[in-house]
Amino acid sequence: MQTQTVQTTNSLSMTKMDLSARLAKLHEIIRGRYDFIDRVSIALYDAKTDLLKTFVSSDSTQTALHSYEARISDVPSLQKLIHSRQSRIVQDMDITFQGNNSSTHTDWLHHQRFLSSYTIPIFNGNTFVAFLFFDSRKPNVFQPEILAFLDVFADLAAHLYLLEMAAVKSLINTVHLATDFARIRDLETGNHLDRMAKYSRLIARGVAERYNLSDEFIEHVHLFAPLHDIGKVGIPDRVLLKSGKLDVNEWDTMHKHVELGVKMIDQMVDDLGLNLDSASAIMRNIVAGHHERGDGSGYPLGLTLEQIPLEARIVAIADVYDALSTARPYKTAWTEEDVITELQKEVAAGRLDAHCVEALLNAAEERLEIQARFADPV
Ligand code: C2E
Ligand code: SIN
Ligand code: SIN
Ligand code: FE
Ligand code: FE
């Protein structure tokens, strides 16, 4: 990010910047006028799970609240805003939330010494989709003329946000349609896709601090991990569903699922006229790099560990973990113990990212919960 302060509406609507960058830019402009606004963030609402989670944030102190999640039904104060469609001003956190109303979020806000906040619910038509938060370390800053100014920015941010989400969703829908249509989901069940999403996110969260990952990156990995094998659509059933070992020719065919997948992704991004720089790059890297291995033994390019994008290293581990722990046409399910030993061998051989494997293995409870919750039907 450069640091010029003068921006026109036109440059803000540039689609080439990713959402985090745009929000940071917005924050910069707001701070140019009101320097006491220390944080601007968006928390995304997922109606399916009733979870509210940070999607992007911008913070002058760089201490983002990573991967914060809360069930809306557990936060009545925010729930009220959704029902009334009203914004909320908290002028002094210490007075408003004395003791009784504590939650992870309010605790965190206290910890960061945010004293006042302005919260705006964002709707897409009649559907609640997100909260926009402005936080300040000073009390009583949100006075009427400032609110009018912030509302303009809220409109703009909401607009950018909804545009981005609509584009990402249309992409995902297209991919699901394509995979449904091509019967790949008979083989790669919905549960497999869910497990890939959840394991990948679990790993990403576990290394978020070490690799300095934004919540937006983590959400995109979660969203796109299920697409890693989209190229299998183009592999003939006699190879894909073979119950025994593949011969040399069949392996040649199977290996092509990576290049095929990349072609499909590129085509789709092109067809949809999507301009989602960071999102489509993450998606493409996952498809292109999920069979690369740190020692250069992977395919198609034989990259070494540092050359493999992190999102691909993460999904590779989720893929191997899931392939080993479940039954496939060519193998039975392994015991958890054997799976762990195999992953550790892969790390020792320099083939998988050690920190990412550690993140998955350390999160035993979450890992096994995902396994159980999205188990294949027997
Ligand atoms: P998949 O079943 O989704 O397996 C994904 C990846 O899990 C494999 O990619 C491999 O990296 C890892 N994996 C599977 N078994 C083992 C194992 O015993 N040890 C370790 N360390 N890793 C393992 P890979 O090998 O590139 O295979 C890609 C796809 O090719 C597989 O996807 C599967 O669809 C197919 N495939 C692989 N082996 C066979 C086979 O023996 N017979 C048949 N019919 N298909 C196979
Ligand atoms: C929360 O805990 O997520 C929000 C509490 C509040 O600001 O109402
Ligand atoms: C968040 O959960 O990070 C958004 C809440 C806030 O910034 O006030
Ligand atoms: Fe694959
Ligand atoms: Fe796979």
Short mmCIF file of C-alpha atoms and ligand atoms in Angstrom, two decimals:
data_model
loop_
_atom_site.label_atom_id
_atom_site.label_comp_id
_atom_site.label_asym_id
_atom_site.label_seq_id
_atom_site.Cartn_x
_atom_site.Cartn_y
_atom_site.Cartn_z
CA MET A 1 0.00 0.00 0.00
CA GLN A 2 1.28 3.45 -0.90
CA THR A 3 0.47 6.27 1.46
CA GLN A 4 -1.00 9.08 -0.57
CA THR A 5 -4.03 10.55 1.11
CA VAL A 6 -6.02 12.10 -1.70
CA GLN A 7 -8.27 9.59 -3.40
CA THR A 8 -11.21 10.01 -5.68
CA THR A 9 -14.29 7.84 -5.60
CA ASN A 10 -13.18 6.52 -8.92
CA SER A 11 -9.93 5.03 -7.69
CA LEU A 12 -11.72 3.47 -4.73
CA SER A 13 -13.94 1.50 -7.04
CA MET A 14 -10.92 -0.03 -8.73
CA THR A 15 -11.53 -3.74 -8.82
CA LYS A 16 -7.87 -4.60 -9.03
CA MET A 17 -7.26 -4.13 -5.34
CA ASP A 18 -8.31 -6.92 -3.06
CA LEU A 19 -10.84 -6.32 -0.35
CA SER A 20 -8.34 -5.99 2.51
CA ALA A 21 -6.36 -3.48 0.56
CA ARG A 22 -9.49 -1.52 -0.26
CA LEU A 23 -10.62 -1.48 3.34
CA ALA A 24 -7.17 -0.38 4.47
CA LYS A 25 -7.29 2.41 1.89
CA LEU A 26 -10.68 3.46 3.13
CA HIS A 27 -9.41 3.53 6.67
CA GLU A 28 -6.46 5.64 5.60
CA ILE A 29 -8.76 8.21 4.06
CA ILE A 30 -11.00 8.29 7.13
CA ARG A 31 -7.97 8.71 9.36
CA GLY A 32 -6.80 11.61 7.23
CA ARG A 33 -9.83 13.45 8.52
CA TYR A 34 -10.57 11.75 11.85
CA ASP A 35 -7.35 10.35 13.24
CA PHE A 36 -9.06 8.90 16.33
CA ILE A 37 -10.67 6.12 14.29
CA ASP A 38 -8.26 3.31 15.03
CA ARG A 39 -9.91 0.40 13.36
CA VAL A 40 -12.29 -0.39 10.53
CA SER A 41 -13.48 -3.95 10.11
CA ILE A 42 -16.15 -6.09 8.52
CA ALA A 43 -17.60 -9.18 10.17
CA LEU A 44 -19.34 -11.54 7.79
CA TYR A 45 -22.52 -13.35 8.72
CA ASP A 46 -23.02 -16.94 7.61
CA ALA A 47 -26.73 -17.71 7.84
CA LYS A 48 -26.18 -21.47 7.53
CA THR A 49 -24.20 -21.70 10.75
CA ASP A 50 -25.46 -18.48 12.41
CA LEU A 51 -21.80 -17.51 12.82
CA LEU A 52 -20.43 -14.04 12.61
CA LYS A 53 -16.78 -13.98 11.66
CA THR A 54 -14.19 -11.39 10.84
CA PHE A 55 -13.65 -11.27 7.17
CA VAL A 56 -11.39 -8.32 6.66
CA SER A 57 -10.06 -5.76 9.01
CA SER A 58 -7.77 -2.84 8.99
CA ASP A 59 -6.07 -1.69 12.12
CA SER A 60 -3.60 1.13 12.58
CA THR A 61 -1.76 -0.95 15.16
CA GLN A 62 -1.64 -4.10 13.01
CA THR A 63 -3.05 -6.22 15.80
CA ALA A 64 -5.97 -7.82 14.04
CA LEU A 65 -8.37 -10.04 15.89
CA HIS A 66 -7.76 -13.15 13.86
CA SER A 67 -10.51 -15.62 13.16
CA TYR A 68 -12.89 -14.26 15.72
CA GLU A 69 -16.19 -16.10 15.60
CA ALA A 70 -19.41 -15.74 17.53
CA ARG A 71 -22.87 -17.16 17.16
CA ILE A 72 -25.23 -14.27 16.61
CA SER A 73 -27.76 -15.85 18.95
CA ASP A 74 -25.14 -15.53 21.71
CA VAL A 75 -24.73 -11.80 21.20
CA PRO A 76 -28.12 -10.23 21.84
CA SER A 77 -26.79 -6.69 21.54
CA LEU A 78 -25.79 -7.31 17.93
CA GLN A 79 -28.90 -9.35 17.22
CA LYS A 80 -31.00 -6.34 18.17
CA LEU A 81 -29.24 -4.24 15.54
CA ILE A 82 -30.13 -6.74 12.84
CA HIS A 83 -33.80 -6.84 13.79
CA SER A 84 -34.13 -3.09 14.06
CA ARG A 85 -31.84 -2.44 11.08
CA GLN A 86 -30.25 0.24 13.16
CA SER A 87 -26.70 1.40 13.68
CA ARG A 88 -25.29 1.51 17.19
CA ILE A 89 -23.03 4.01 18.86
CA VAL A 90 -21.13 3.00 21.95
CA GLN A 91 -19.62 6.15 23.42
CA ASP A 92 -17.83 4.56 26.32
CA MET A 93 -17.26 0.83 26.38
CA ASP A 94 -16.30 0.87 30.07
CA ILE A 95 -19.71 2.24 31.01
CA THR A 96 -21.83 0.35 28.46
CA PHE A 97 -20.36 -3.08 29.05
CA GLN A 98 -19.63 -3.00 32.75
CA GLY A 99 -19.02 -6.60 33.70
CA ASN A 100 -22.31 -8.18 32.72
CA ASN A 101 -22.13 -8.15 28.93
CA SER A 102 -18.72 -9.70 28.51
CA SER A 103 -17.85 -11.87 25.50
CA THR A 104 -14.71 -12.81 23.62
CA HIS A 105 -15.26 -9.84 21.44
CA THR A 106 -15.88 -7.23 24.10
CA ASP A 107 -12.98 -8.64 26.09
CA TRP A 108 -10.80 -8.26 23.07
CA LEU A 109 -11.99 -4.70 22.46
CA HIS A 110 -11.16 -3.88 26.06
CA HIS A 111 -7.79 -5.47 25.72
CA GLN A 112 -7.11 -3.26 22.73
CA ARG A 113 -8.38 -0.32 24.77
CA PHE A 114 -11.06 0.56 22.25
CA LEU A 115 -13.45 2.80 24.11
CA SER A 116 -16.03 3.79 21.58
CA SER A 117 -17.43 2.18 18.51
CA TYR A 118 -19.90 2.71 15.70
CA THR A 119 -21.52 -0.43 14.35
CA ILE A 120 -23.51 -0.59 11.12
CA PRO A 121 -25.45 -3.67 10.00
CA ILE A 122 -25.20 -4.24 6.25
CA PHE A 123 -28.08 -5.70 4.28
CA ASN A 124 -28.27 -7.12 0.82
CA GLY A 125 -31.89 -6.35 0.10
CA ASN A 126 -33.65 -7.82 3.13
CA THR A 127 -30.89 -10.24 4.01
CA PHE A 128 -28.45 -9.32 6.74
CA VAL A 129 -24.92 -10.05 5.50
CA ALA A 130 -22.37 -8.27 7.67
CA PHE A 131 -21.45 -5.72 10.30
CA LEU A 132 -19.19 -2.82 9.64
CA PHE A 133 -17.35 -1.62 12.74
CA PHE A 134 -15.52 1.62 13.41
CA ASP A 135 -13.53 1.54 16.65
CA SER A 136 -11.72 4.25 18.55
CA ARG A 137 -9.44 4.28 21.59
CA LYS A 138 -11.00 7.59 22.64
CA PRO A 139 -14.41 7.84 24.31
CA ASN A 140 -17.30 9.94 22.97
CA VAL A 141 -15.89 10.56 19.52
CA PHE A 142 -18.85 9.50 17.43
CA GLN A 143 -20.71 12.81 17.14
CA PRO A 144 -23.41 13.53 14.51
CA GLU A 145 -21.26 15.22 11.86
CA ILE A 146 -18.74 12.38 12.05
CA LEU A 147 -21.47 9.78 11.75
CA ALA A 148 -22.75 11.42 8.58
CA PHE A 149 -19.28 11.21 7.13
CA LEU A 150 -18.83 7.59 8.19
CA ASP A 151 -22.21 6.59 6.78
CA VAL A 152 -21.02 7.63 3.35
CA PHE A 153 -18.03 5.39 3.72
CA ALA A 154 -20.14 2.60 5.11
CA ASP A 155 -22.24 2.70 1.95
CA LEU A 156 -19.16 2.52 -0.18
CA ALA A 157 -17.55 -0.27 1.83
CA ALA A 158 -20.78 -2.26 1.83
CA HIS A 159 -21.04 -1.84 -1.89
CA LEU A 160 -17.48 -3.04 -2.51
CA TYR A 161 -17.95 -5.89 -0.09
CA LEU A 162 -21.17 -7.11 -1.65
CA LEU A 163 -19.70 -6.88 -5.12
CA GLU A 164 -16.76 -9.02 -4.08
CA MET A 165 -18.92 -11.58 -2.31
CA ALA A 166 -21.31 -11.83 -5.24
CA ALA A 167 -18.42 -12.46 -7.60
CA VAL A 168 -16.79 -15.10 -5.38
CA LYS A 169 -20.15 -16.82 -4.88
CA SER A 170 -20.98 -16.90 -8.56
CA LEU A 171 -17.60 -18.46 -9.13
CA ILE A 172 -18.20 -21.16 -6.52
CA ASN A 173 -21.68 -21.84 -7.85
CA THR A 174 -20.34 -22.24 -11.34
CA VAL A 175 -17.72 -24.67 -10.11
CA HIS A 176 -20.27 -26.72 -8.18
CA LEU A 177 -22.53 -26.74 -11.20
CA ALA A 178 -19.65 -27.90 -13.37
CA THR A 179 -18.64 -30.68 -10.98
CA ASP A 180 -22.24 -31.79 -10.43
CA PHE A 181 -22.82 -31.86 -14.11
CA ALA A 182 -19.71 -33.89 -14.76
CA ARG A 183 -20.68 -36.44 -12.08
CA ILE A 184 -17.44 -35.99 -10.19
CA ARG A 185 -19.44 -35.58 -7.01
CA ASP A 186 -20.50 -39.22 -7.18
CA LEU A 187 -16.91 -39.98 -6.53
CA GLU A 188 -15.84 -36.97 -4.55
CA THR A 189 -18.82 -36.74 -2.25
CA GLY A 190 -20.12 -33.58 -0.68
CA ASN A 191 -18.59 -34.77 2.57
CA HIS A 192 -15.17 -35.01 1.00
CA LEU A 193 -15.50 -31.43 -0.23
CA ASP A 194 -16.57 -30.26 3.22
CA ARG A 195 -13.70 -32.08 4.89
CA MET A 196 -11.21 -30.51 2.49
CA ALA A 197 -12.60 -27.06 3.30
CA LYS A 198 -12.52 -27.58 7.07
CA TYR A 199 -9.11 -29.31 7.33
CA SER A 200 -7.58 -26.63 5.14
CA ARG A 201 -9.02 -23.86 7.27
CA LEU A 202 -7.91 -25.60 10.45
CA ILE A 203 -4.34 -25.71 9.13
CA ALA A 204 -4.45 -22.11 7.90
CA ARG A 205 -5.62 -20.90 11.30
CA GLY A 206 -2.93 -22.88 13.04
CA VAL A 207 -0.17 -21.19 11.04
CA ALA A 208 -1.88 -17.79 10.75
CA GLU A 209 0.38 -16.12 13.27
CA ARG A 210 3.61 -17.67 12.00
CA TYR A 211 2.88 -16.84 8.36
CA ASN A 212 1.03 -13.61 9.11
CA LEU A 213 -2.17 -14.68 7.34
CA SER A 214 -5.17 -12.40 7.08
CA ASP A 215 -8.67 -13.64 7.86
CA GLU A 216 -9.53 -13.00 4.25
CA PHE A 217 -6.79 -15.36 3.09
CA ILE A 218 -7.99 -18.03 5.49
CA GLU A 219 -11.58 -17.70 4.28
CA HIS A 220 -10.47 -17.97 0.68
CA VAL A 221 -8.47 -21.11 1.40
CA HIS A 222 -11.59 -22.51 3.09
CA LEU A 223 -13.72 -21.58 0.12
CA PHE A 224 -11.43 -22.88 -2.62
CA ALA A 225 -9.86 -26.02 -1.10
CA PRO A 226 -12.77 -28.21 -2.32
CA LEU A 227 -11.91 -27.26 -5.90
CA HIS A 228 -8.40 -28.72 -5.84
CA ASP A 229 -9.33 -31.80 -7.90
CA ILE A 230 -11.77 -30.16 -10.29
CA GLY A 231 -9.60 -31.41 -13.17
CA LYS A 232 -10.58 -35.01 -12.33
CA VAL A 233 -13.75 -34.23 -14.26
CA GLY A 234 -11.67 -34.83 -17.36
CA ILE A 235 -10.18 -38.18 -16.28
CA PRO A 236 -11.90 -41.30 -17.69
CA ASP A 237 -13.75 -43.50 -15.21
CA ARG A 238 -11.70 -46.58 -16.03
CA VAL A 239 -8.73 -44.75 -14.50
CA LEU A 240 -10.53 -42.72 -11.87
CA LEU A 241 -12.54 -45.63 -10.46
CA LYS A 242 -9.95 -48.38 -10.90
CA SER A 243 -9.84 -50.50 -7.77
CA GLY A 244 -6.21 -51.59 -8.13
CA LYS A 245 -2.87 -49.84 -8.69
CA LEU A 246 -2.51 -47.60 -11.74
CA ASP A 247 -0.10 -48.66 -14.49
CA VAL A 248 2.37 -46.23 -16.05
CA ASN A 249 0.00 -45.07 -18.78
CA GLU A 250 -2.85 -44.63 -16.33
CA TRP A 251 -0.60 -42.53 -14.10
CA ASP A 252 0.24 -40.30 -17.05
CA THR A 253 -3.47 -39.81 -17.54
CA MET A 254 -4.17 -39.25 -13.84
CA HIS A 255 -1.38 -36.67 -13.48
CA LYS A 256 -3.11 -34.56 -16.11
CA HIS A 257 -5.91 -33.69 -13.66
CA VAL A 258 -3.78 -30.79 -12.42
CA GLU A 259 -3.21 -29.09 -15.77
CA LEU A 260 -6.82 -29.82 -16.74
CA GLY A 261 -8.02 -28.17 -13.54
CA VAL A 262 -5.91 -25.08 -14.12
CA LYS A 263 -7.34 -24.75 -17.62
CA MET A 264 -10.88 -25.03 -16.28
CA ILE A 265 -10.26 -22.40 -13.62
CA ASP A 266 -8.67 -20.00 -16.08
CA GLN A 267 -11.51 -20.50 -18.51
CA MET A 268 -14.08 -19.88 -15.82
CA VAL A 269 -12.47 -16.74 -14.48
CA ASP A 270 -12.30 -15.53 -18.06
CA ASP A 271 -15.90 -16.42 -18.94
CA LEU A 272 -17.29 -14.78 -15.84
CA GLY A 273 -15.18 -11.71 -16.45
CA LEU A 274 -14.04 -11.92 -12.85
CA ASN A 275 -11.56 -9.43 -11.64
CA LEU A 276 -10.75 -10.87 -8.25
CA ASP A 277 -7.03 -10.62 -8.14
CA SER A 278 -6.23 -12.23 -4.84
CA ALA A 279 -9.19 -14.61 -4.72
CA SER A 280 -8.60 -16.08 -8.15
CA ALA A 281 -4.86 -16.33 -7.55
CA ILE A 282 -5.47 -18.36 -4.38
CA MET A 283 -7.91 -20.59 -6.21
CA ARG A 284 -5.54 -21.14 -9.12
CA ASN A 285 -2.56 -21.84 -6.86
CA ILE A 286 -4.54 -24.47 -4.97
CA VAL A 287 -5.49 -26.30 -8.15
CA ALA A 288 -2.07 -25.92 -9.76
CA GLY A 289 0.10 -26.70 -6.72
CA HIS A 290 -1.65 -29.31 -4.58
CA HIS A 291 0.55 -32.18 -5.85
CA GLU A 292 3.85 -30.31 -5.69
CA ARG A 293 6.13 -31.60 -2.95
CA GLY A 294 8.84 -29.81 -0.98
CA ASP A 295 11.65 -32.10 -2.15
CA GLY A 296 10.86 -31.44 -5.81
CA SER A 297 9.32 -34.88 -6.33
CA GLY A 298 5.80 -33.60 -6.97
CA TYR A 299 4.00 -32.71 -10.19
CA PRO A 300 3.46 -31.05 -12.60
CA LEU A 301 6.39 -28.67 -12.11
CA GLY A 302 8.55 -30.34 -9.46
CA LEU A 303 8.74 -27.15 -7.38
CA THR A 304 10.63 -27.00 -4.08
CA LEU A 305 9.03 -26.04 -0.76
CA GLU A 306 9.64 -22.27 -0.91
CA GLN A 307 8.41 -22.19 -4.49
CA ILE A 308 5.07 -23.76 -3.60
CA PRO A 309 2.44 -21.15 -2.62
CA LEU A 310 1.35 -21.58 0.99
CA GLU A 311 -2.29 -22.18 0.03
CA ALA A 312 -1.16 -25.16 -2.09
CA ARG A 313 1.02 -26.53 0.73
CA ILE A 314 -1.96 -26.31 3.08
CA VAL A 315 -4.38 -28.04 0.73
CA ALA A 316 -1.80 -30.74 -0.10
CA ILE A 317 -1.73 -31.74 3.56
CA ALA A 318 -5.51 -31.72 3.88
CA ASP A 319 -5.64 -33.86 0.72
CA VAL A 320 -3.15 -36.46 1.94
CA TYR A 321 -4.69 -36.55 5.40
CA ASP A 322 -8.14 -37.11 3.91
CA ALA A 323 -6.95 -39.64 1.31
CA LEU A 324 -5.31 -41.73 4.03
CA SER A 325 -8.02 -41.49 6.68
CA THR A 326 -10.89 -42.46 4.36
CA ALA A 327 -11.56 -45.32 1.93
CA ARG A 328 -10.90 -44.76 -1.79
CA PRO A 329 -11.62 -47.02 -4.77
CA TYR A 330 -7.97 -48.11 -4.56
CA LYS A 331 -7.47 -48.32 -0.76
CA THR A 332 -9.13 -48.85 2.60
CA ALA A 333 -9.14 -46.27 5.41
CA TRP A 334 -6.03 -46.14 7.59
CA THR A 335 -6.03 -45.84 11.38
CA GLU A 336 -5.41 -42.36 12.77
CA GLU A 337 -2.12 -43.57 14.21
CA ASP A 338 -0.85 -44.77 10.81
CA VAL A 339 -1.99 -41.54 9.17
CA ILE A 340 -0.05 -39.49 11.70
CA THR A 341 3.08 -41.61 11.24
CA GLU A 342 2.83 -41.22 7.44
CA LEU A 343 2.47 -37.43 7.65
CA GLN A 344 5.47 -37.24 9.97
CA LYS A 345 7.49 -39.32 7.48
CA GLU A 346 6.51 -36.91 4.73
CA VAL A 347 7.71 -33.98 6.84
CA ALA A 348 10.98 -35.75 7.65
CA ALA A 349 11.52 -36.29 3.92
CA GLY A 350 10.99 -32.56 3.35
CA ARG A 351 7.93 -33.20 1.24
CA LEU A 352 5.24 -31.47 3.30
CA ASP A 353 5.38 -28.15 5.18
CA ALA A 354 6.37 -29.00 8.77
CA HIS A 355 4.48 -26.12 10.37
CA CYS A 356 1.29 -26.88 8.50
CA VAL A 357 1.44 -30.57 9.42
CA GLU A 358 2.13 -29.61 13.02
CA ALA A 359 -0.90 -27.32 12.97
CA LEU A 360 -3.13 -30.17 11.78
CA LEU A 361 -1.73 -32.72 14.21
CA ASN A 362 -1.85 -30.36 17.19
CA ALA A 363 -5.53 -29.65 16.63
CA ALA A 364 -6.55 -33.25 17.38
CA GLU A 365 -9.94 -32.42 18.81
CA GLU A 366 -11.06 -30.21 15.91
CA ARG A 367 -9.54 -32.58 13.36
CA LEU A 368 -11.41 -35.61 14.66
CA GLU A 369 -14.58 -33.62 14.99
CA ILE A 370 -14.40 -32.73 11.30
CA GLN A 371 -13.72 -36.37 10.46
CA ALA A 372 -16.76 -37.51 12.43
CA ARG A 373 -19.10 -34.72 11.38
CA PHE A 374 -18.43 -35.17 7.66
CA ALA A 375 -17.89 -38.94 7.59
CA ASP A 376 -18.71 -40.73 4.33
CA PRO A 377 -21.96 -42.70 4.42
CA VAL A 378 -21.23 -46.41 4.79
P1 C2E B 1 -6.64 -39.01 -3.97
O1 C2E B 1 -7.19 -40.36 -3.70
O2 C2E B 1 -7.49 -37.84 -3.60
O3 C2E B 1 -5.24 -38.92 -3.23
C1 C2E B 1 -4.69 -37.67 -3.00
C2 C2E B 1 -3.25 -37.75 -2.60
O4 C2E B 1 -3.12 -38.40 -1.33
C3 C2E B 1 -2.37 -38.59 -3.51
O5 C2E B 1 -2.05 -37.91 -4.70
C4 C2E B 1 -1.17 -38.74 -2.63
O6 C2E B 1 -0.40 -37.56 -2.62
C5 C2E B 1 -1.80 -38.90 -1.26
N1 C2E B 1 -1.75 -40.33 -0.91
C6 C2E B 1 -2.59 -41.34 -1.24
N2 C2E B 1 -2.16 -42.51 -0.72
C7 C2E B 1 -1.00 -42.24 -0.06
C8 C2E B 1 -0.06 -43.02 0.69
O7 C2E B 1 -0.20 -44.23 0.86
N3 C2E B 1 1.00 -42.35 1.24
C9 C2E B 1 1.18 -41.00 1.07
N4 C2E B 1 2.26 -40.41 1.62
N5 C2E B 1 0.35 -40.23 0.36
C10 C2E B 1 -0.74 -40.86 -0.19
P2 C2E B 1 -1.48 -38.77 -5.93
O8 C2E B 1 -0.61 -39.89 -5.47
O9 C2E B 1 -0.87 -37.79 -6.89
O10 C2E B 1 -2.76 -39.36 -6.58
C11 C2E B 1 -3.68 -38.51 -7.22
C12 C2E B 1 -4.96 -39.26 -7.45
O11 C2E B 1 -4.67 -40.41 -8.24
C13 C2E B 1 -5.59 -39.82 -6.18
O12 C2E B 1 -6.31 -38.84 -5.51
C14 C2E B 1 -6.44 -40.92 -6.78
O13 C2E B 1 -7.62 -40.38 -7.36
C15 C2E B 1 -5.56 -41.46 -7.88
N6 C2E B 1 -4.77 -42.60 -7.42
C16 C2E B 1 -3.63 -42.60 -6.70
N7 C2E B 1 -3.18 -43.85 -6.49
C17 C2E B 1 -4.08 -44.68 -7.11
C18 C2E B 1 -4.21 -46.12 -7.24
O14 C2E B 1 -3.40 -46.92 -6.76
N8 C2E B 1 -5.30 -46.60 -7.93
C19 C2E B 1 -6.24 -45.76 -8.46
N9 C2E B 1 -7.26 -46.27 -9.10
N10 C2E B 1 -6.15 -44.40 -8.34
C20 C2E B 1 -5.10 -43.88 -7.67
C1 SIN B 2 -19.52 -9.14 20.47
O1 SIN B 2 -19.23 -9.63 21.55
O2 SIN B 2 -19.28 -9.72 19.38
C2 SIN B 2 -20.10 -7.80 20.37
C3 SIN B 2 -20.52 -7.27 21.67
C4 SIN B 2 -21.12 -5.99 21.31
O3 SIN B 2 -20.34 -5.13 20.86
O4 SIN B 2 -22.34 -5.88 21.39
C1 SIN B 3 -14.30 -8.07 14.66
O1 SIN B 3 -14.82 -9.06 15.18
O2 SIN B 3 -13.08 -8.01 14.39
C2 SIN B 3 -15.13 -6.92 14.32
C3 SIN B 3 -15.49 -6.19 15.56
C4 SIN B 3 -14.87 -4.85 15.68
O3 SIN B 3 -13.90 -4.54 15.02
O4 SIN B 3 -15.37 -4.07 16.48
FE FE B 4 -5.34 -34.02 -6.91
FE FE B 5 -7.64 -34.95 -3.85
#
